[in-house]
């Protein structure tokens, strides 16, 4: 019996062009498809099942894309989602091939979705998948509830069920997912909604859910403990062990002044969960409060907390360690023998981290929802204050022919940017990586005026070759070949199974800057977000670029697009210039306030 294409595998049901917004048209890439499965399958299993067909899996070192100056960009394959392309670059995949895929995989196929390309680019950063089982409907203001319920019932007849939990982050937007045996696609339902005059008075827009093909995080394993953390003494967080063999001896470091406060919490927004079982992270993660946005919310929409059984991420574990791997505070900590007691020391090793896990292919509204959680929950359930947000994901800017857009996030101005503004206004210092494309254009959201854009340097204090740069760069931190935590401690045949390995990437520069922000807020709790930023920028160590052509002056300090204001300096920042007057308030009226640090005055 011939295989009959189900609606979600019928190429004729995919529009040739979609319009995420009036200024942006995306065209279908007929040589690529997005495969969603009903149960987990390994890459090897999928490749074996499809070996006889004229399709292959996209790969990060793909021959269909030309040479790229930055890090290799990784295609985000997952156990239930794989990106396919024709085995001949640019050749269209026809319906016969799609039908053959369905026949090979049978009940494993949940759906096969289209891939769309941003205009005026052949770069795979401009490719996005569209989920045929998700719709986002924006309702006009002042629509009566009875009318909205009528619309909800109609959409339910189409097989789409409302997911109200996602709506709390975006007023006026309503999320629907097809969980029924009715196989109507989001393309068909949207077309009918927009064509019907019955709904025009209440619907502002009907949007799709877009999934970027390439990972939003960036790193490259170099495959090879404080004594090896050259980046920590380069930014003067700890002492350089070399001074112990000199006549001058220790010179003092930032950790002499503060290793952080457990009541200062850092939000960590990254693609994946960190390994909360790693010895260096014990006591550093806010218990039972990390949020996982990676699976599309169930109908109950109860977003689960992190747990030991959740899949762990190498990237996120490394970021968490740079932020806050446990550190033994003075006086136990000898300047000549810094040690976390477990292996590595994080910049803010006495602060705590609140993980926010998203997909590597996170949609713009998922990223916005995670930022909104941080923006609206400054005080945690135990009373601690979340004052810093570290974001180690980003999307490359794409020229659409009329304007620049962050690839894969066409709704960034609706879902993400307002939430960043809210987070800043609610007292969060936001630190974001510039990303790793070796380009003079840093990625979004590092270009947002609400954030501190963080680039990377190498061991020669030069901009790391991979680090993006441009007019928005604020500061830099060492992030080429640095020792970080690894998630696979104790797992046989796992690279870095002693719990540590060497990595590079601006993903590990941003947490150094965020860690410094947390140290400042631990030492001087009354600092504002703007004051924290001013201290970080004004105390940065100038680099060679600041005496070269292209250097300019911003806010009274030398600045260069390659490295911003320079290399962060933890010691200088914590010694805070006199313009920042701050001291911890006494807990009660009978308590005498502590003496202010040297050079500070109290109003």
Coordinates of C-alpha atoms in Angstrom, one line a residue:
X1 CA 0.0 0.0 0.0
X2 CA 1.5 3.4 -1.0
X3 CA 2.3 5.8 1.8
X4 CA -0.1 8.8 1.9
X5 CA 1.6 12.0 3.1
X6 CA 0.1 13.2 6.4
X7 CA -0.6 17.0 6.4
X8 CA 2.6 17.7 8.3
X9 CA 4.7 16.0 5.7
X10 CA 3.0 17.4 2.6
X11 CA 5.3 19.9 0.9
X12 CA 2.3 21.5 -0.8
X13 CA 1.1 22.7 2.6
X14 CA 4.2 24.7 3.2
X15 CA 3.9 28.4 2.0
X16 CA 6.7 29.4 -0.4
X17 CA 7.1 32.7 1.5
X18 CA 6.2 33.7 5.1
X19 CA 6.1 37.1 6.6
X20 CA 7.0 37.3 10.4
X21 CA 6.4 41.0 10.2
X22 CA 5.6 43.5 7.5
X23 CA 9.2 44.4 6.9
X24 CA 10.5 40.8 6.6
X25 CA 9.9 38.1 4.0
X26 CA 11.4 34.7 4.5
X27 CA 11.6 32.3 1.5
X28 CA 11.4 28.5 1.8
X29 CA 14.7 26.7 1.3
X30 CA 13.5 23.7 -0.8
X31 CA 16.7 21.8 -0.3
X32 CA 16.2 21.5 3.5
X33 CA 13.6 20.1 6.0
X34 CA 13.2 19.9 9.7
X35 CA 12.4 16.4 11.1
X36 CA 10.5 16.0 14.4
X37 CA 10.2 12.5 16.0
X38 CA 7.8 10.9 18.4
X39 CA 10.5 9.3 20.5
X40 CA 14.2 9.7 21.1
X41 CA 16.5 8.5 18.3
X42 CA 20.3 8.7 18.1
X43 CA 21.9 10.5 15.2
X44 CA 23.4 7.1 14.2
X45 CA 20.0 5.5 14.1
X46 CA 18.5 8.2 11.9
X47 CA 21.5 8.2 9.5
X48 CA 21.2 4.5 9.2
X49 CA 17.5 4.5 8.5
X50 CA 17.9 7.3 5.9
X51 CA 21.1 6.0 4.3
X52 CA 19.5 4.9 1.0
X53 CA 17.7 8.3 0.5
X54 CA 19.1 11.4 -1.2
X55 CA 19.2 13.4 2.1
X56 CA 21.8 13.8 4.8
X57 CA 21.9 15.5 8.3
X58 CA 23.2 19.0 8.4
X59 CA 26.5 19.2 10.2
X60 CA 28.5 22.0 11.8
X61 CA 31.4 21.5 9.3
X62 CA 29.1 21.2 6.3
X63 CA 30.5 21.4 2.8
X64 CA 27.4 23.3 1.6
X65 CA 28.6 26.4 3.5
X66 CA 31.7 28.2 2.6
X67 CA 34.6 28.9 4.9
X68 CA 33.7 30.8 8.1
X69 CA 36.2 33.0 9.9
X70 CA 35.0 32.4 13.4
X71 CA 34.3 29.3 15.4
X72 CA 32.6 26.4 13.6
X73 CA 28.9 26.9 13.9
X74 CA 27.1 23.9 15.3
X75 CA 23.7 22.7 13.9
X76 CA 21.4 21.9 16.8
X77 CA 20.4 18.2 16.4
X78 CA 18.4 16.7 19.3
X79 CA 17.2 13.2 20.0
X80 CA 13.7 14.1 18.7
X81 CA 14.7 16.8 16.1
X82 CA 17.0 16.7 13.2
X83 CA 17.9 19.1 10.4
X84 CA 18.0 17.5 6.9
X85 CA 19.3 18.7 3.6
X86 CA 19.6 17.3 0.1
X87 CA 22.8 15.3 -0.4
X88 CA 23.5 17.5 -3.4
X89 CA 23.9 21.1 -2.2
X90 CA 21.0 23.3 -3.3
X91 CA 18.9 20.5 -5.0
X92 CA 15.3 20.6 -4.0
X93 CA 13.9 17.7 -1.9
X94 CA 10.8 16.4 -3.7
X95 CA 7.6 14.9 -2.3
X96 CA 8.7 11.4 -3.3
X97 CA 11.7 11.7 -1.0
X98 CA 9.6 13.0 1.8
X99 CA 7.2 10.1 1.4
X100 CA 10.1 7.8 1.4
X101 CA 11.3 9.3 4.7
X102 CA 7.9 8.7 6.2
X103 CA 8.0 5.1 5.0
X104 CA 11.4 4.5 6.5
X105 CA 10.6 6.0 9.8
X106 CA 6.9 5.1 10.0
X107 CA 5.4 6.0 13.4
X108 CA 8.6 7.7 14.4
X109 CA 7.6 10.8 12.4
X110 CA 5.8 13.4 14.4
X111 CA 6.1 16.0 11.6
X112 CA 8.4 17.2 8.8
X113 CA 8.6 21.0 8.8
X114 CA 9.9 23.5 6.3
X115 CA 13.0 25.7 6.7
X116 CA 13.0 29.3 5.6
X117 CA 15.8 31.7 4.7
X118 CA 16.3 35.3 5.5
X119 CA 16.7 37.4 2.3
X120 CA 20.0 38.5 0.9
X121 CA 22.1 35.8 2.7
X122 CA 23.5 32.4 1.9
X123 CA 24.8 32.0 5.4
X124 CA 23.1 29.2 7.4
X125 CA 22.8 31.6 10.3
X126 CA 19.8 32.9 8.3
X127 CA 18.0 29.6 8.3
X128 CA 15.0 28.9 10.6
X129 CA 12.6 26.1 11.0
X130 CA 8.9 26.7 11.5
X131 CA 7.0 24.5 13.9
X132 CA 3.8 23.3 12.1
X133 CA 2.1 22.5 15.4
X134 CA 2.4 25.9 17.2
X135 CA 0.5 29.2 16.7
X136 CA 0.9 32.5 18.5
X137 CA -2.1 34.8 18.3
X138 CA -1.9 38.4 19.3
X139 CA -5.3 39.8 20.3
X140 CA -6.3 43.5 19.9
X141 CA -6.8 45.6 23.0
X142 CA -10.2 45.6 24.8
X143 CA -11.5 42.5 23.1
X144 CA -14.4 41.1 25.3
X145 CA -13.6 37.8 27.0
X146 CA -16.6 36.2 25.5
X147 CA -15.3 36.9 22.0
X148 CA -11.9 35.5 22.9
X149 CA -13.4 32.3 24.3
X150 CA -15.3 31.9 21.0
X151 CA -12.1 32.1 19.1
X152 CA -10.4 29.6 21.5
X153 CA -13.3 27.1 20.9
X154 CA -12.9 27.5 17.1
X155 CA -9.1 26.9 17.3
X156 CA -9.8 23.9 19.5
X157 CA -11.9 22.4 16.6
X158 CA -8.8 22.8 14.4
X159 CA -6.9 20.6 16.9
X160 CA -5.0 23.4 18.7
X161 CA -5.2 23.7 22.5
X162 CA -4.4 26.9 24.4
X163 CA -1.2 26.9 26.5
X164 CA -2.0 29.7 29.0
X165 CA 1.2 29.3 31.1
X166 CA 3.3 30.9 28.3
X167 CA 1.0 33.9 28.2
X168 CA 1.9 35.4 31.6
X169 CA 5.1 36.8 30.1
X170 CA 3.5 38.5 27.1
X171 CA 0.3 40.3 27.6
X172 CA -2.0 40.1 24.6
X173 CA -0.3 37.0 23.1
X174 CA -1.9 33.6 23.3
X175 CA -0.1 30.3 22.6
X176 CA -1.7 27.3 21.0
X177 CA -0.3 23.8 20.3
X178 CA -1.8 21.0 18.3
X179 CA -1.8 18.0 20.6
X180 CA -4.8 16.1 18.9
X181 CA -5.1 13.5 16.2
X182 CA -6.4 16.3 14.0
X183 CA -3.3 17.0 11.9
X184 CA -4.1 20.5 10.7
X185 CA -0.9 22.5 10.5
X186 CA -0.3 26.0 11.8
X187 CA 0.0 27.1 8.2
X188 CA -3.5 26.0 7.3
X189 CA -5.1 27.3 10.4
X190 CA -3.4 30.7 10.1
X191 CA -4.5 31.0 6.5
X192 CA -8.1 30.3 7.5
X193 CA -8.0 32.7 10.4
X194 CA -6.6 35.5 8.3
X195 CA -9.1 34.9 5.5
X196 CA -12.2 34.9 7.7
X197 CA -13.9 38.2 8.3
X198 CA -15.3 36.8 11.6
X199 CA -12.0 37.3 13.4
X200 CA -10.6 40.4 11.9
X201 CA -12.0 42.7 14.6
X202 CA -10.2 40.9 17.4
X203 CA -7.0 39.5 15.9
X204 CA -3.9 41.7 15.6
X205 CA -1.6 39.1 14.2
X206 CA -1.2 35.3 13.9
X207 CA 2.5 34.3 14.3
X208 CA 4.5 31.1 13.9
X209 CA 7.1 29.7 16.2
X210 CA 10.6 29.9 14.7
X211 CA 13.6 27.7 15.5
X212 CA 17.1 28.8 14.5
X213 CA 19.1 26.0 12.9
X214 CA 22.5 27.0 14.4
X215 CA 23.3 27.0 18.1
X216 CA 23.0 30.3 19.9
X217 CA 25.9 29.4 22.2
X218 CA 29.5 29.1 21.2
X219 CA 32.6 27.2 22.4
X220 CA 35.3 24.9 21.0
X221 CA 36.8 22.1 23.2
X222 CA 40.6 22.1 23.0
X223 CA 40.8 18.5 24.4
X224 CA 43.9 18.4 26.3
X225 CA 43.4 23.9 38.9
X226 CA 43.8 27.5 40.3
X227 CA 47.5 27.1 39.2
X228 CA 46.1 26.8 35.7
X229 CA 43.5 29.6 35.9
X230 CA 45.6 32.2 34.2
X231 CA 42.5 34.2 33.4
X232 CA 41.7 34.8 37.1
X233 CA 45.0 36.4 37.9
X234 CA 45.0 38.3 34.6
X235 CA 41.8 40.1 35.7
X236 CA 43.3 40.4 39.2
X237 CA 40.6 38.4 40.9
X238 CA 43.3 36.3 42.5
X239 CA 47.1 36.4 42.8
X240 CA 49.4 35.3 40.0
X241 CA 51.2 32.3 41.6
X242 CA 54.4 33.6 40.0
X243 CA 54.6 36.4 42.5
X244 CA 55.2 33.8 45.2
X245 CA 58.7 33.2 43.9
X246 CA 59.7 36.9 43.7
X247 CA 61.1 39.1 46.3
X248 CA 58.1 41.5 46.1
X249 CA 55.7 38.7 47.1
X250 CA 51.9 39.0 46.8
X251 CA 50.5 42.3 45.6
X252 CA 46.9 41.9 46.7
X253 CA 43.9 40.9 44.6
X254 CA 40.2 41.4 44.3
X255 CA 39.4 38.3 46.4
X256 CA 41.2 39.9 49.3
X257 CA 38.3 42.4 49.3
X258 CA 35.4 40.1 48.4
X259 CA 34.7 36.6 47.2
X260 CA 31.0 37.5 47.1
X261 CA 27.9 37.0 49.2
X262 CA 25.6 34.0 49.3
X263 CA 22.6 36.4 49.4
X264 CA 23.6 37.9 46.0
X265 CA 22.2 35.7 43.3
X266 CA 23.2 35.6 39.6
X267 CA 20.6 34.6 37.0
X268 CA 22.4 32.4 34.4
X269 CA 20.5 32.2 31.0
X270 CA 22.1 29.6 28.8
X271 CA 21.3 26.8 26.4
X272 CA 21.1 23.8 28.7
X273 CA 21.3 22.7 32.3
X274 CA 24.5 22.7 34.3
X275 CA 25.7 19.7 36.3
X276 CA 24.5 20.6 39.8
X277 CA 26.2 17.5 41.0
X278 CA 29.7 18.8 40.2
X279 CA 31.7 19.1 43.4
X280 CA 32.8 22.7 42.5
X281 CA 29.1 23.7 42.3
X282 CA 27.9 22.3 45.6
X283 CA 26.1 25.1 47.4
X284 CA 26.4 27.5 44.6
X285 CA 23.1 26.8 42.9
X286 CA 19.8 28.2 44.3
X287 CA 18.1 25.0 45.6
X288 CA 15.1 23.9 43.5
X289 CA 14.6 27.3 41.9
X290 CA 16.3 26.8 38.5
X291 CA 13.8 26.9 35.6
X292 CA 14.0 24.7 32.5
X293 CA 12.3 26.1 29.3
X294 CA 13.8 23.5 27.0
X295 CA 10.7 21.3 26.4
X296 CA 7.7 23.1 25.0
X297 CA 5.4 23.4 28.0
X298 CA 2.8 20.7 28.5
X299 CA -0.8 21.6 28.6
X300 CA -0.6 22.0 32.4
X301 CA 2.3 24.4 31.6
X302 CA 4.0 23.6 34.9
X303 CA 7.6 24.4 34.0
X304 CA 9.7 21.9 35.8
X305 CA 12.6 22.7 38.2
X306 CA 16.0 21.4 37.5
X307 CA 16.9 18.0 38.8
X308 CA 19.7 15.5 38.6
X309 CA 17.9 13.5 35.9
X310 CA 17.7 16.5 33.5
X311 CA 20.1 16.3 30.6
X312 CA 23.3 18.2 31.5
X313 CA 25.1 20.7 29.3
X314 CA 28.9 21.0 28.9
X315 CA 28.6 24.6 27.9
X316 CA 26.3 25.6 30.8
X317 CA 28.4 23.7 33.4
X318 CA 31.4 25.6 32.2
X319 CA 29.6 29.0 32.4
X320 CA 28.4 28.2 35.9
X321 CA 31.9 27.4 37.1
X322 CA 33.4 30.6 35.7
X323 CA 30.6 32.5 37.5
X324 CA 30.7 30.9 40.9
X325 CA 32.7 27.7 41.4
X326 CA 33.2 27.3 45.1
X327 CA 36.1 29.2 46.6
X328 CA 37.7 29.1 50.0
X329 CA 37.5 32.7 51.4
X330 CA 40.3 34.4 53.3
X331 CA 42.0 33.9 55.8
X332 CA 42.1 30.2 54.8
X333 CA 42.9 31.2 51.2
X334 CA 46.6 31.8 50.9
X335 CA 47.5 34.3 48.2
X336 CA 50.2 32.0 47.0
X337 CA 48.0 28.9 47.0
X338 CA 44.5 29.8 45.8
X339 CA 42.2 26.9 45.7
X340 CA 38.5 26.3 45.6
X341 CA 38.9 23.2 47.7
X342 CA 37.5 21.2 44.8
X343 CA 39.5 22.3 41.8
X344 CA 38.6 25.6 40.2
X345 CA 37.6 29.0 41.6
X346 CA 34.8 31.1 40.1
X347 CA 35.0 34.9 40.0
X348 CA 32.1 35.2 42.5
X349 CA 32.8 32.0 44.3
X350 CA 30.7 32.8 47.3
X351 CA 27.6 34.0 45.4
X352 CA 24.9 31.7 44.2
X353 CA 23.5 31.0 40.7
X354 CA 19.9 30.6 39.5
X355 CA 19.9 28.7 36.3
X356 CA 17.5 29.5 33.4
X357 CA 17.8 26.7 30.8
X358 CA 16.6 27.2 27.3
X359 CA 16.9 25.3 24.0
X360 CA 19.9 26.0 21.8
X361 CA 17.2 26.6 19.2
X362 CA 15.2 28.7 21.6
X363 CA 12.5 30.8 20.0
X364 CA 12.4 34.6 20.6
X365 CA 9.4 34.2 22.9
X366 CA 11.1 31.5 25.0
X367 CA 14.1 33.8 25.5
X368 CA 11.8 36.6 26.4
X369 CA 9.9 34.5 28.9
X370 CA 13.2 33.5 30.6
X371 CA 14.3 37.1 30.8
X372 CA 10.9 38.1 32.1
X373 CA 11.2 35.6 34.9
X374 CA 14.4 37.2 35.9
X375 CA 13.0 40.8 35.5
X376 CA 9.9 40.1 37.7
X377 CA 11.5 38.0 40.4
X378 CA 14.2 40.1 42.0
X379 CA 13.5 38.6 45.4
X380 CA 13.7 34.8 45.6
X381 CA 11.6 32.6 47.9
X382 CA 14.3 32.6 50.5
X383 CA 14.6 36.4 50.5
X384 CA 17.9 36.6 48.6
X385 CA 18.2 39.3 45.9
X386 CA 18.9 38.4 42.3
X387 CA 20.9 41.4 41.0
X388 CA 22.8 40.1 38.0
X389 CA 21.7 38.4 34.7
X390 CA 24.4 36.6 32.7
X391 CA 23.3 35.8 29.1
X392 CA 25.6 33.4 27.2
X393 CA 23.5 33.0 24.0
X394 CA 23.1 35.3 21.0
X395 CA 22.0 35.5 17.4
X396 CA 23.9 36.9 14.4
X397 CA 22.6 40.0 12.7
X398 CA 21.3 39.4 9.1
X399 CA 20.7 42.2 6.5
X400 CA 17.2 41.6 5.1
X401 CA 17.5 44.1 2.3
X402 CA 15.8 46.9 4.2
X403 CA 17.1 46.5 7.8
X404 CA 19.2 44.3 10.1
X405 CA 17.5 41.5 12.0
X406 CA 18.9 39.0 14.6
X407 CA 18.7 35.7 12.7
X408 CA 16.0 33.3 13.9
X409 CA 14.4 35.8 16.3
X410 CA 12.1 37.9 14.1
X411 CA 10.0 38.8 17.1
X412 CA 13.0 40.2 19.1
X413 CA 11.6 43.7 19.3
X414 CA 8.3 42.3 20.7
X415 CA 9.5 39.5 22.9
X416 CA 13.0 40.2 24.0
X417 CA 14.0 43.9 24.0
X418 CA 11.1 45.1 26.2
X419 CA 12.0 42.4 28.8
X420 CA 15.7 43.5 28.8
X421 CA 14.5 47.0 29.5
X422 CA 12.3 45.7 32.3
X423 CA 15.1 43.7 33.8
X424 CA 17.4 46.8 33.8
X425 CA 14.7 49.0 35.3
X426 CA 14.1 46.4 38.0
X427 CA 17.7 46.5 39.1
X428 CA 19.5 43.7 37.2
X429 CA 23.0 44.2 35.8
X430 CA 22.9 42.4 32.5
X431 CA 26.1 40.9 30.9
X432 CA 26.0 39.3 27.4
X433 CA 28.6 37.7 25.2
X434 CA 29.5 39.4 21.9
X435 CA 29.8 35.9 20.3
X436 CA 32.4 34.1 18.3
X437 CA 32.2 34.8 14.5
X438 CA 35.4 37.0 14.1
X439 CA 33.1 39.7 12.8
X440 CA 32.9 43.5 13.3
X441 CA 29.3 43.1 14.3
X442 CA 28.4 41.7 17.7
X443 CA 25.4 39.5 18.2
X444 CA 22.0 40.3 19.7
X445 CA 21.2 40.8 22.6
X446 CA 24.7 42.2 23.2
X447 CA 23.8 45.2 21.0
X448 CA 20.9 46.2 23.3
X449 CA 21.5 49.4 25.2
X450 CA 20.3 47.7 28.4
X451 CA 23.3 45.3 28.6
X452 CA 27.1 45.2 29.1
X453 CA 28.5 43.6 25.9
X454 CA 31.5 41.3 26.8
X455 CA 34.2 40.3 24.4
X456 CA 37.2 38.0 24.8
X457 CA 41.0 38.4 24.9
X458 CA 43.8 35.9 24.6
X459 CA 47.0 35.3 26.6
X460 CA 48.7 38.2 24.8
X461 CA 46.0 40.6 25.9
X462 CA 44.8 40.9 22.3
X463 CA 41.3 40.5 21.1
X464 CA 40.7 36.8 20.8
X465 CA 40.6 36.0 17.0
X466 CA 37.1 34.6 17.3
X467 CA 35.6 37.5 19.5
X468 CA 33.1 39.7 17.7
X469 CA 33.7 43.4 18.1
X470 CA 32.0 46.7 17.3
X471 CA 30.6 50.0 18.6
X472 CA 28.6 48.3 21.4
X473 CA 31.5 46.5 23.1
X474 CA 31.9 47.5 26.7
X475 CA 34.7 45.4 28.2
X476 CA 36.7 42.2 27.6
X477 CA 37.9 39.3 29.7
X478 CA 40.3 36.5 29.0
X479 CA 38.5 33.6 27.4
X480 CA 40.8 31.8 25.0
X481 CA 42.0 28.4 26.2
X482 CA 40.9 28.7 29.8
X483 CA 40.3 25.9 32.3
X484 CA 36.6 25.3 33.1
X485 CA 34.3 22.7 34.6
X486 CA 33.1 19.8 32.6
X487 CA 29.7 18.0 33.2
X488 CA 30.9 14.5 32.6
X489 CA 33.0 14.0 35.8
X490 CA 33.4 10.3 36.6
X491 CA 31.8 9.1 33.3
X492 CA 34.1 6.6 31.5
X493 CA 35.0 7.4 27.9
X494 CA 33.8 11.0 28.3
X495 CA 36.2 13.8 27.3
X496 CA 37.3 15.6 30.4
X497 CA 35.9 13.0 32.7
X498 CA 38.0 14.3 35.6
X499 CA 35.5 17.2 35.7
X500 CA 37.7 19.8 34.0
X501 CA 38.8 20.7 30.5
X502 CA 40.0 23.7 28.4
X503 CA 37.6 25.8 26.4
X504 CA 37.5 29.1 24.5
X505 CA 34.7 31.5 23.7
X506 CA 33.0 34.7 24.7
X507 CA 30.5 32.5 26.6
X508 CA 33.3 32.4 29.2
X509 CA 34.1 36.1 29.1
X510 CA 30.5 37.3 30.0
X511 CA 30.4 35.3 33.2
X512 CA 33.7 36.8 34.3
X513 CA 32.1 40.3 33.9
X514 CA 28.9 39.1 35.5
X515 CA 30.9 37.7 38.4
X516 CA 32.6 41.0 38.9
X517 CA 29.2 42.7 39.0
X518 CA 28.1 40.3 41.7
X519 CA 31.2 41.0 43.7
X520 CA 30.6 44.7 43.5
X521 CA 27.0 44.2 44.7
X522 CA 28.1 41.9 47.5
X523 CA 30.6 44.6 48.7
X524 CA 28.4 47.6 48.0
X525 CA 24.8 46.5 48.1
X526 CA 23.4 50.0 47.5
X527 CA 25.0 50.5 44.1
X528 CA 22.6 51.0 41.2
X529 CA 22.9 49.1 37.9
X530 CA 24.3 52.2 36.2
X531 CA 26.9 52.7 39.0
X532 CA 28.0 49.0 38.7
X533 CA 28.5 49.4 35.0
X534 CA 30.4 52.7 35.4
X535 CA 32.8 51.1 37.9
X536 CA 33.4 48.0 35.7
X537 CA 34.1 50.2 32.7
X538 CA 36.1 53.0 34.4
X539 CA 38.3 50.5 36.3
X540 CA 39.1 48.4 33.3
X541 CA 42.8 48.0 32.4
X542 CA 43.7 49.8 29.1
X543 CA 45.2 47.6 26.4
X544 CA 47.5 48.3 23.4
X545 CA 44.5 49.2 21.2
X546 CA 43.9 52.3 23.3
X547 CA 47.0 53.9 21.9
X548 CA 46.4 52.9 18.3
X549 CA 44.3 54.4 15.4
X550 CA 40.6 54.0 16.0
X551 CA 40.8 54.7 19.7
X552 CA 38.4 57.4 21.0
X553 CA 37.2 58.7 24.3
X554 CA 33.9 57.8 25.8
X555 CA 32.7 58.9 29.3
X556 CA 36.2 60.3 29.9
X557 CA 38.0 57.1 29.3
X558 CA 39.8 55.6 26.2
X559 CA 37.7 53.2 24.2
X560 CA 38.3 51.0 21.2
X561 CA 35.8 48.9 19.2
X562 CA 38.1 45.9 19.5
X563 CA 38.1 45.7 23.3
X564 CA 35.8 48.5 24.5
X565 CA 37.2 50.1 27.7
X566 CA 39.7 47.3 28.2
X567 CA 40.3 44.3 30.4
X568 CA 38.2 44.0 33.5
X569 CA 40.1 44.6 36.7
X570 CA 38.5 43.0 39.8
X571 CA 40.8 44.5 42.3
X572 CA 40.6 48.0 40.9
X573 CA 36.8 47.8 40.7
X574 CA 36.4 46.6 44.3
X575 CA 38.5 49.5 45.5
X576 CA 35.9 51.7 43.9
X577 CA 36.7 55.4 43.3
X578 CA 35.3 58.0 45.7
X579 CA 32.5 59.0 43.4
X580 CA 30.6 55.9 44.5
X581 CA 29.6 56.2 48.1
X582 CA 28.0 53.2 49.6
X583 CA 28.0 51.2 52.8
X584 CA 25.8 48.4 54.1
X585 CA 23.0 49.5 56.2
X586 CA 22.8 48.2 59.8
X587 CA 20.3 45.4 60.3
X588 CA 18.8 47.2 63.3
X589 CA 19.1 50.7 64.9
X590 CA 21.4 49.6 67.7
X591 CA 24.0 48.1 65.2
X592 CA 27.0 50.2 64.3
X593 CA 27.6 50.4 60.6
X594 CA 31.0 49.0 59.5
X595 CA 33.7 51.4 58.6
X596 CA 33.7 52.2 54.9
X597 CA 36.5 50.8 52.7
X598 CA 39.5 53.1 52.2
X599 CA 38.8 56.0 49.9
X600 CA 35.0 55.9 50.3
X601 CA 32.9 58.6 51.8
X602 CA 29.4 58.2 53.2
X603 CA 26.5 60.5 52.6

